[in-house]
PDB file of C-alpha atoms in Angstrom:
ATOM      1  CA  MET A1187       2.912  -7.869  -4.527  1.00  0.00           C
ATOM      2  CA  ALA A1188       1.539  -4.713  -2.874  1.00  0.00           C
ATOM      3  CA  LEU A1189      -1.761  -6.088  -1.617  1.00  0.00           C
ATOM      4  CA  SER A1190      -4.379  -3.504  -0.655  1.00  0.00           C
ATOM      5  CA  VAL A1191      -7.054  -4.155   1.950  1.00  0.00           C
ATOM      6  CA  GLN A1192     -10.093  -2.828   0.112  1.00  0.00           C
ATOM      7  CA  PHE A1193     -12.618  -4.734   2.190  1.00  0.00           C
ATOM      8  CA  THR A1194     -14.245  -4.309   5.578  1.00  0.00           C
ATOM      9  CA  PRO A1195     -15.015  -7.052   8.144  1.00  0.00           C
ATOM     10  CA  VAL A1196     -18.440  -8.612   7.678  1.00  0.00           C
ATOM     11  CA  ASP A1197     -19.018  -8.615  11.453  1.00  0.00           C
ATOM     12  CA  GLY A1198     -18.856  -4.832  11.717  1.00  0.00           C
ATOM     13  CA  SER A1199     -15.462  -4.728  13.444  1.00  0.00           C
ATOM     14  CA  ALA A1200     -13.066  -1.878  12.767  1.00  0.00           C
ATOM     15  CA  THR A1201     -10.139  -4.207  12.009  1.00  0.00           C
ATOM     16  CA  ILE A1202      -9.433  -7.647  10.549  1.00  0.00           C
ATOM     17  CA  LYS A1203      -7.053 -10.122  12.149  1.00  0.00           C
ATOM     18  CA  LEU A1204      -4.085 -10.733   9.907  1.00  0.00           C
ATOM     19  CA  VAL A1205      -4.644 -14.491  10.156  1.00  0.00           C
ATOM     20  CA  ASP A1206      -8.189 -14.035   8.809  1.00  0.00           C
ATOM     21  CA  LEU A1207      -7.337 -11.592   6.042  1.00  0.00           C
ATOM     22  CA  LEU A1208      -6.410 -13.906   3.204  1.00  0.00           C
ATOM     23  CA  THR A1209      -6.304 -17.531   2.149  1.00  0.00           C
ATOM     24  CA  ILE A1210      -3.309 -18.880   0.230  1.00  0.00           C
ATOM     25  CA  GLY A1211      -4.094 -21.631  -2.224  1.00  0.00           C
ATOM     26  CA  THR A1212      -0.846 -23.503  -1.481  1.00  0.00           C
ATOM     27  CA  PRO A1213       1.131 -21.883   1.364  1.00  0.00           C
ATOM     28  CA  LYS A1214       4.933 -22.158   1.339  1.00  0.00           C
ATOM     29  CA  ALA A1215       6.132 -22.617   4.918  1.00  0.00           C
ATOM     30  CA  SER A1216       9.532 -22.246   6.561  1.00  0.00           C
ATOM     31  CA  PRO A1217      10.677 -23.267  10.067  1.00  0.00           C
ATOM     32  CA  THR A1218      12.114 -19.793  10.728  1.00  0.00           C
ATOM     33  CA  PHE A1219      11.749 -16.361   9.167  1.00  0.00           C
ATOM     34  CA  ALA A1220      13.515 -16.892   5.855  1.00  0.00           C
ATOM     35  CA  ALA A1221      13.149 -16.268   2.128  1.00  0.00           C
ATOM     36  CA  THR A1222      12.063 -19.891   1.647  1.00  0.00           C
ATOM     37  CA  GLY A1223       8.662 -19.203   3.238  1.00  0.00           C
ATOM     38  CA  ASP A1224       5.733 -16.940   2.337  1.00  0.00           C
ATOM     39  CA  GLN A1225       5.926 -13.541   4.016  1.00  0.00           C
ATOM     40  CA  ILE A1226       3.699 -10.531   4.682  1.00  0.00           C
ATOM     41  CA  TRP A1227       5.257  -7.114   5.318  1.00  0.00           C
ATOM     42  CA  LYS A1228       3.177  -4.416   6.995  1.00  0.00           C
ATOM     43  CA  TYR A1229       4.420  -0.815   6.958  1.00  0.00           C
ATOM     44  CA  ASP A1230       4.008   1.330  10.069  1.00  0.00           C
ATOM     45  CA  PRO A1231       4.901   5.049   9.807  1.00  0.00           C
ATOM     46  CA  THR A1232       6.600   4.870  13.225  1.00  0.00           C
ATOM     47  CA  GLU A1233       8.041   1.346  13.383  1.00  0.00           C
ATOM     48  CA  GLY A1234       8.827   0.828   9.706  1.00  0.00           C
ATOM     49  CA  TRP A1235       8.405  -2.671   8.238  1.00  0.00           C
ATOM     50  CA  ILE A1236       6.757  -5.305  10.458  1.00  0.00           C
ATOM     51  CA  LYS A1237       7.299  -8.761   8.975  1.00  0.00           C
ATOM     52  CA  TYR A1238       5.395 -12.049   9.300  1.00  0.00           C
ATOM     53  CA  TRP A1239       6.090 -15.501   7.894  1.00  0.00           C
ATOM     54  CA  TRP A1240       4.083 -18.683   7.312  1.00  0.00           C
ATOM     55  CA  ARG A1241       5.616 -20.940   9.958  1.00  0.00           C
ATOM     56  CA  THR A1242       5.969 -24.674   9.354  1.00  0.00           C
ATOM     57  CA  ALA A1243       5.054 -25.722  12.904  1.00  0.00           C
ATOM     58  CA  SER A1244       2.132 -23.307  13.367  1.00  0.00           C
ATOM     59  CA  LYS A1245       0.729 -23.504   9.834  1.00  0.00           C
ATOM     60  CA  ASN A1246      -0.224 -19.864  10.153  1.00  0.00           C
ATOM     61  CA  TRP A1247       1.210 -16.338  10.263  1.00  0.00           C
ATOM     62  CA  VAL A1248       3.855 -15.616  12.893  1.00  0.00           C
ATOM     63  CA  LYS A1249       5.509 -12.249  13.533  1.00  0.00           C
ATOM     64  CA  ASN A1250       9.262 -12.146  13.017  1.00  0.00           C
ATOM     65  CA  GLY A1251      10.855 -12.522  16.442  1.00  0.00           C
ATOM     66  CA  SER A1252       7.998 -14.658  17.802  1.00  0.00           C
ATOM     67  CA  THR A1253       6.978 -18.303  17.555  1.00  0.00           C
ATOM     68  CA  THR A1254       3.247 -17.957  18.225  1.00  0.00           C
ATOM     69  CA  ILE A1255       0.436 -17.236  15.790  1.00  0.00           C
ATOM     70  CA  THR A1256       0.053 -13.468  15.547  1.00  0.00           C
ATOM     71  CA  GLU A1257      -2.910 -11.569  16.969  1.00  0.00           C
ATOM     72  CA  ASP A1258      -2.050  -8.442  14.973  1.00  0.00           C
ATOM     73  CA  THR A1259      -4.775  -6.750  12.953  1.00  0.00           C
ATOM     74  CA  VAL A1260      -5.082  -4.657   9.807  1.00  0.00           C
ATOM     75  CA  SER A1261      -7.609  -2.028   8.812  1.00  0.00           C
ATOM     76  CA  SER A1262      -9.449  -1.421   5.582  1.00  0.00           C
ATOM     77  CA  GLY A1263      -7.262   0.968   3.609  1.00  0.00           C
ATOM     78  CA  ASP A1264      -3.977  -0.657   4.654  1.00  0.00           C
ATOM     79  CA  THR A1265      -1.547  -2.025   2.089  1.00  0.00           C
ATOM     80  CA  LEU A1266       0.632  -5.088   2.709  1.00  0.00           C
ATOM     81  CA  LEU A1267       3.490  -6.587   0.751  1.00  0.00           C
ATOM     82  CA  PHE A1268       3.097 -10.302   0.057  1.00  0.00           C
ATOM     83  CA  ARG A1269       6.280 -12.172  -0.804  1.00  0.00           C
ATOM     84  CA  ARG A1270       6.075 -15.683  -2.230  1.00  0.00           C
ATOM     85  CA  GLY A1271       8.617 -18.092  -0.743  1.00  0.00           C
ATOM     86  CA  ASN A1272      11.615 -19.136  -2.828  1.00  0.00           C
ATOM     87  CA  GLY A1273      11.075 -22.339  -4.780  1.00  0.00           C
ATOM     88  CA  ALA A1274       7.292 -22.260  -4.510  1.00  0.00           C
ATOM     89  CA  THR A1275       4.963 -22.605  -7.464  1.00  0.00           C
ATOM     90  CA  ALA A1276       2.492 -19.832  -8.334  1.00  0.00           C
ATOM     91  CA  THR A1277      -0.533 -19.653  -6.080  1.00  0.00           C
ATOM     92  CA  THR A1278      -3.835 -17.817  -5.615  1.00  0.00           C
ATOM     93  CA  LEU A1279      -4.654 -15.344  -2.841  1.00  0.00           C
ATOM     94  CA  THR A1280      -8.259 -14.838  -1.707  1.00  0.00           C
ATOM     95  CA  LEU A1281      -9.116 -11.826   0.461  1.00  0.00           C
ATOM     96  CA  SER A1282     -11.881 -11.975   3.026  1.00  0.00           C
ATOM     97  CA  GLY A1283     -14.407  -9.290   3.954  1.00  0.00           C
ATOM     98  CA  ALA A1284     -17.143  -7.224   2.355  1.00  0.00           C
ATOM     99  CA  ILE A1285     -16.791  -4.439  -0.225  1.00  0.00           C
ATOM    100  CA  ARG A1286     -16.674  -0.997   1.381  1.00  0.00           C
ATOM    101  CA  PRO A1287     -19.800   1.083   0.605  1.00  0.00           C
ATOM    102  CA  PHE A1288     -19.208   3.271  -2.440  1.00  0.00           C
ATOM    103  CA  GLU A1289     -20.887   6.266  -0.801  1.00  0.00           C
ATOM    104  CA  ALA A1290     -18.224   6.355   1.919  1.00  0.00           C
ATOM    105  CA  LYS A1291     -15.437   8.955   1.934  1.00  0.00           C
ATOM    106  CA  PRO A1292     -12.428   7.130   3.400  1.00  0.00           C
ATOM    107  CA  LEU A1293      -9.467   9.282   4.335  1.00  0.00           C
ATOM    108  CA  TYR A1294      -5.801   9.133   5.314  1.00  0.00           C
ATOM    109  CA  ASP A1295      -5.017  11.944   7.723  1.00  0.00           C
ATOM    110  CA  ASN A1296      -2.045  13.391   9.576  1.00  0.00           C
ATOM    111  CA  ILE A1297       0.476  12.724   6.803  1.00  0.00           C
ATOM    112  CA  THR A1298       3.256  14.979   8.031  1.00  0.00           C
ATOM    113  CA  ALA A1299       6.237  16.321   6.095  1.00  0.00           C
ATOM    114  CA  GLY A1300       8.910  13.744   5.395  1.00  0.00           C
ATOM    115  CA  THR A1301       6.739  10.738   6.271  1.00  0.00           C
ATOM    116  CA  SER A1302       5.377   7.916   4.119  1.00  0.00           C
ATOM    117  CA  ARG A1303       1.977   6.266   4.109  1.00  0.00           C
ATOM    118  CA  PHE A1304       0.958   3.075   2.338  1.00  0.00           C
ATOM    119  CA  ILE A1305      -2.334   3.844   0.620  1.00  0.00           C
ATOM    120  CA  ALA A1306      -5.043   1.672  -0.892  1.00  0.00           C
ATOM    121  CA  TYR A1307      -7.739   3.107  -3.117  1.00  0.00           C
ATOM    122  CA  PRO A1308     -10.721   2.081  -0.988  1.00  0.00           C
ATOM    123  CA  TRP A1309     -12.660   0.145  -3.608  1.00  0.00           C
ATOM    124  CA  PRO A1310     -11.754  -2.902  -5.751  1.00  0.00           C
ATOM    125  CA  VAL A1311     -11.346  -0.999  -9.017  1.00  0.00           C
ATOM    126  CA  ALA A1312      -8.247   0.320 -10.787  1.00  0.00           C
ATOM    127  CA  PHE A1313      -7.038   3.781  -9.750  1.00  0.00           C
ATOM    128  CA  ASP A1314      -4.815   6.334 -11.498  1.00  0.00           C
ATOM    129  CA  ALA A1315      -2.476   7.540  -8.743  1.00  0.00           C
ATOM    130  CA  LYS A1316      -1.367  10.577 -10.762  1.00  0.00           C
ATOM    131  CA  THR A1317      -4.706  12.130  -9.734  1.00  0.00           C
ATOM    132  CA  ILE A1318      -3.815  11.990  -6.023  1.00  0.00           C
ATOM    133  CA  PRO A1319      -3.462  15.834  -5.842  1.00  0.00           C
ATOM    134  CA  LEU A1320      -7.216  16.087  -6.488  1.00  0.00           C
ATOM    135  CA  TYR A1321      -7.860  14.355  -3.159  1.00  0.00           C
ATOM    136  CA  GLN A1322      -5.339  16.283  -1.040  1.00  0.00           C
ATOM    137  CA  SER A1323      -6.651  18.829   1.449  1.00  0.00           C
ATOM    138  CA  VAL A1324      -3.577  21.100   1.260  1.00  0.00           C
ATOM    139  CA  GLY A1325      -2.231  20.270  -2.176  1.00  0.00           C
ATOM    140  CA  PRO A1326       0.930  18.736  -3.612  1.00  0.00           C
ATOM    141  CA  LYS A1327       4.445  19.765  -2.573  1.00  0.00           C
ATOM    142  CA  ALA A1328       6.557  20.088  -5.726  1.00  0.00           C
ATOM    143  CA  SER A1329      10.297  19.859  -6.343  1.00  0.00           C
ATOM    144  CA  PRO A1330      12.332  20.706  -9.478  1.00  0.00           C
ATOM    145  CA  THR A1331      14.064  17.298  -9.443  1.00  0.00           C
ATOM    146  CA  PHE A1332      13.483  13.954  -7.737  1.00  0.00           C
ATOM    147  CA  ALA A1333      14.202  14.880  -4.122  1.00  0.00           C
ATOM    148  CA  ALA A1334      12.838  14.526  -0.595  1.00  0.00           C
ATOM    149  CA  THR A1335      11.493  18.078  -0.785  1.00  0.00           C
ATOM    150  CA  GLY A1336       8.659  17.025  -3.106  1.00  0.00           C
ATOM    151  CA  ASP A1337       5.710  14.651  -2.815  1.00  0.00           C
ATOM    152  CA  GLN A1338       6.431  11.184  -4.166  1.00  0.00           C
ATOM    153  CA  ILE A1339       4.461   8.099  -5.220  1.00  0.00           C
ATOM    154  CA  TRP A1340       6.139   4.694  -5.092  1.00  0.00           C
ATOM    155  CA  THR A1341       4.631   1.660  -6.797  1.00  0.00           C
ATOM    156  CA  TYR A1342       6.020  -1.846  -6.476  1.00  0.00           C
ATOM    157  CA  ASP A1343       6.744  -3.981  -9.534  1.00  0.00           C
ATOM    158  CA  ALA A1344       7.619  -7.638  -9.033  1.00  0.00           C
ATOM    159  CA  ASP A1345      10.270  -7.504 -11.773  1.00  0.00           C
ATOM    160  CA  ARG A1346      11.619  -3.939 -11.498  1.00  0.00           C
ATOM    161  CA  GLY A1347      11.184  -3.275  -7.782  1.00  0.00           C
ATOM    162  CA  TRP A1348      10.107   0.183  -6.579  1.00  0.00           C
ATOM    163  CA  GLN A1349       9.085   2.634  -9.295  1.00  0.00           C
ATOM    164  CA  LYS A1350       9.415   6.146  -7.876  1.00  0.00           C
ATOM    165  CA  TYR A1351       7.553   9.216  -9.132  1.00  0.00           C
ATOM    166  CA  TRP A1352       7.862  12.798  -7.944  1.00  0.00           C
ATOM    167  CA  TYR A1353       5.597  15.835  -8.252  1.00  0.00           C
ATOM    168  CA  ARG A1354       7.496  18.161 -10.584  1.00  0.00           C
ATOM    169  CA  THR A1355       7.552  21.940 -10.098  1.00  0.00           C
ATOM    170  CA  ALA A1356       7.676  22.918 -13.783  1.00  0.00           C
ATOM    171  CA  SER A1357       4.857  20.731 -15.090  1.00  0.00           C
ATOM    172  CA  LYS A1358       2.748  20.344 -11.928  1.00  0.00           C
ATOM    173  CA  ALA A1359       2.526  16.631 -12.679  1.00  0.00           C
ATOM    174  CA  TYR A1360       4.125  13.357 -11.599  1.00  0.00           C
ATOM    175  CA  ARG A1361       7.180  12.026 -13.412  1.00  0.00           C
ATOM    176  CA  LEU A1362       8.983   8.701 -13.031  1.00  0.00           C
ATOM    177  CA  ASN A1363      12.473   9.128 -11.626  1.00  0.00           C
ATOM    178  CA  GLY A1364      14.868   8.931 -14.583  1.00  0.00           C
ATOM    179  CA  ALA A1365      12.226   9.683 -17.235  1.00  0.00           C
ATOM    180  CA  THR A1366      12.277  12.759 -19.471  1.00  0.00           C
ATOM    181  CA  THR A1367       8.500  13.225 -19.753  1.00  0.00           C
ATOM    182  CA  ASP A1368       5.648  13.271 -17.270  1.00  0.00           C
ATOM    183  CA  ALA A1369       3.776  10.057 -16.576  1.00  0.00           C
ATOM    184  CA  PRO A1370       0.580   9.828 -18.673  1.00  0.00           C
ATOM    185  CA  SER A1371      -0.842   7.657 -15.892  1.00  0.00           C
ATOM    186  CA  ILE A1372       0.200   5.726 -12.784  1.00  0.00           C
ATOM    187  CA  MET A1373      -2.342   2.928 -12.873  1.00  0.00           C
ATOM    188  CA  ILE A1374      -2.808   0.914  -9.699  1.00  0.00           C
ATOM    189  CA  PRO A1375      -4.629  -2.359 -10.470  1.00  0.00           C
ATOM    190  CA  ALA A1376      -7.568  -3.407  -8.326  1.00  0.00           C
ATOM    191  CA  GLY A1377      -6.281  -5.163  -5.239  1.00  0.00           C
ATOM    192  CA  GLU A1378      -2.929  -3.333  -5.128  1.00  0.00           C
ATOM    193  CA  GLY A1379      -1.723  -0.296  -3.207  1.00  0.00           C
ATOM    194  CA  PHE A1380       1.044   2.309  -3.344  1.00  0.00           C
ATOM    195  CA  MET A1381       3.292   4.387  -1.115  1.00  0.00           C
ATOM    196  CA  PHE A1382       2.734   8.138  -0.781  1.00  0.00           C
ATOM    197  CA  ARG A1383       5.532  10.253   0.677  1.00  0.00           C
ATOM    198  CA  ARG A1384       4.861  13.827   1.812  1.00  0.00           C
ATOM    199  CA  GLY A1385       7.644  16.206   0.794  1.00  0.00           C
ATOM    200  CA  ASN A1386       9.904  17.759   3.402  1.00  0.00           C
ATOM    201  CA  GLY A1387       8.610  21.160   4.485  1.00  0.00           C
ATOM    202  CA  GLY A1388       5.078  20.476   3.267  1.00  0.00           C
ATOM    203  CA  ALA A1389       2.064  21.124   5.495  1.00  0.00           C
ATOM    204  CA  THR A1390       0.410  18.143   7.153  1.00  0.00           C
ATOM    205  CA  GLU A1391      -1.816  16.496   4.569  1.00  0.00           C
ATOM    206  CA  THR A1392      -5.130  14.649   4.501  1.00  0.00           C
ATOM    207  CA  ILE A1393      -6.139  12.536   1.517  1.00  0.00           C
ATOM    208  CA  THR A1394      -9.895  11.944   1.222  1.00  0.00           C
ATOM    209  CA  PHE A1395     -11.149   9.575  -1.467  1.00  0.00           C
ATOM    210  CA  THR A1396     -14.517   9.830  -3.158  1.00  0.00           C
ATOM    211  CA  TYR A1397     -16.244   7.677  -5.740  1.00  0.00           C
ATOM    212  CA  PRO A1398     -16.502   7.949  -8.728  1.00  0.00           C
ATOM    213  CA  ALA A1399     -12.851   8.821  -9.209  1.00  0.00           C
ATOM    214  CA  LYS A1400     -12.050  12.477  -9.856  1.00  0.00           C
ATOM    215  CA  THR A1401     -10.651  13.596 -13.181  1.00  0.00           C
ATOM    216  CA  ALA A1402     -10.456  17.356 -12.449  1.00  0.00           C
ATOM    217  CA  ALA A1403     -10.548  19.646  -9.430  1.00  0.00           C
ATOM    218  CA  GLU A1404     -14.007  19.886  -7.901  1.00  0.00           C
TER     219      GLU A1404
END
């Protein structure tokens, strides 16, 4: 599950400790980093995937490669992948924090060509990601086919894996890779996030969200 951090710390801090971010109804532990235990994956544009697991001995989150409870933090607007351990029953996740003020204008800046950024719509409501061009400072980078030269949106589906969309030159709209028509919508449920990839050769981009959601250029 692509879990978006749509909340801010209640104590006014800029970040939330990973160990304080969520509560698992029935954690699935493992003695080492393995598919048998619950995992959290955090994406860093420079380092790639940083992985944590729910360690049997610690009964808390431990970074892969370590044996101590992590001190790492996350910020509001981050998106994390939560993976349920093999053999575990379904569980409930509860996020901590306070709802971000709706009058805020959260942004994701310095998205350079050829890089990816995990994005969370800042508020706990559903979001149509096909409207992302309305929030871009420079504008979308199109490509005639699914290719690294165009902007892309990746959503994660538990059954189908990554669903990849690209911004199409001819229609000036997003289309799912392999489809023959443009996507009528790319709905991101409340509490989930998505990956945005800036096309190669595109100018450095800033995405600034506003509320209510935009439906046309303003």
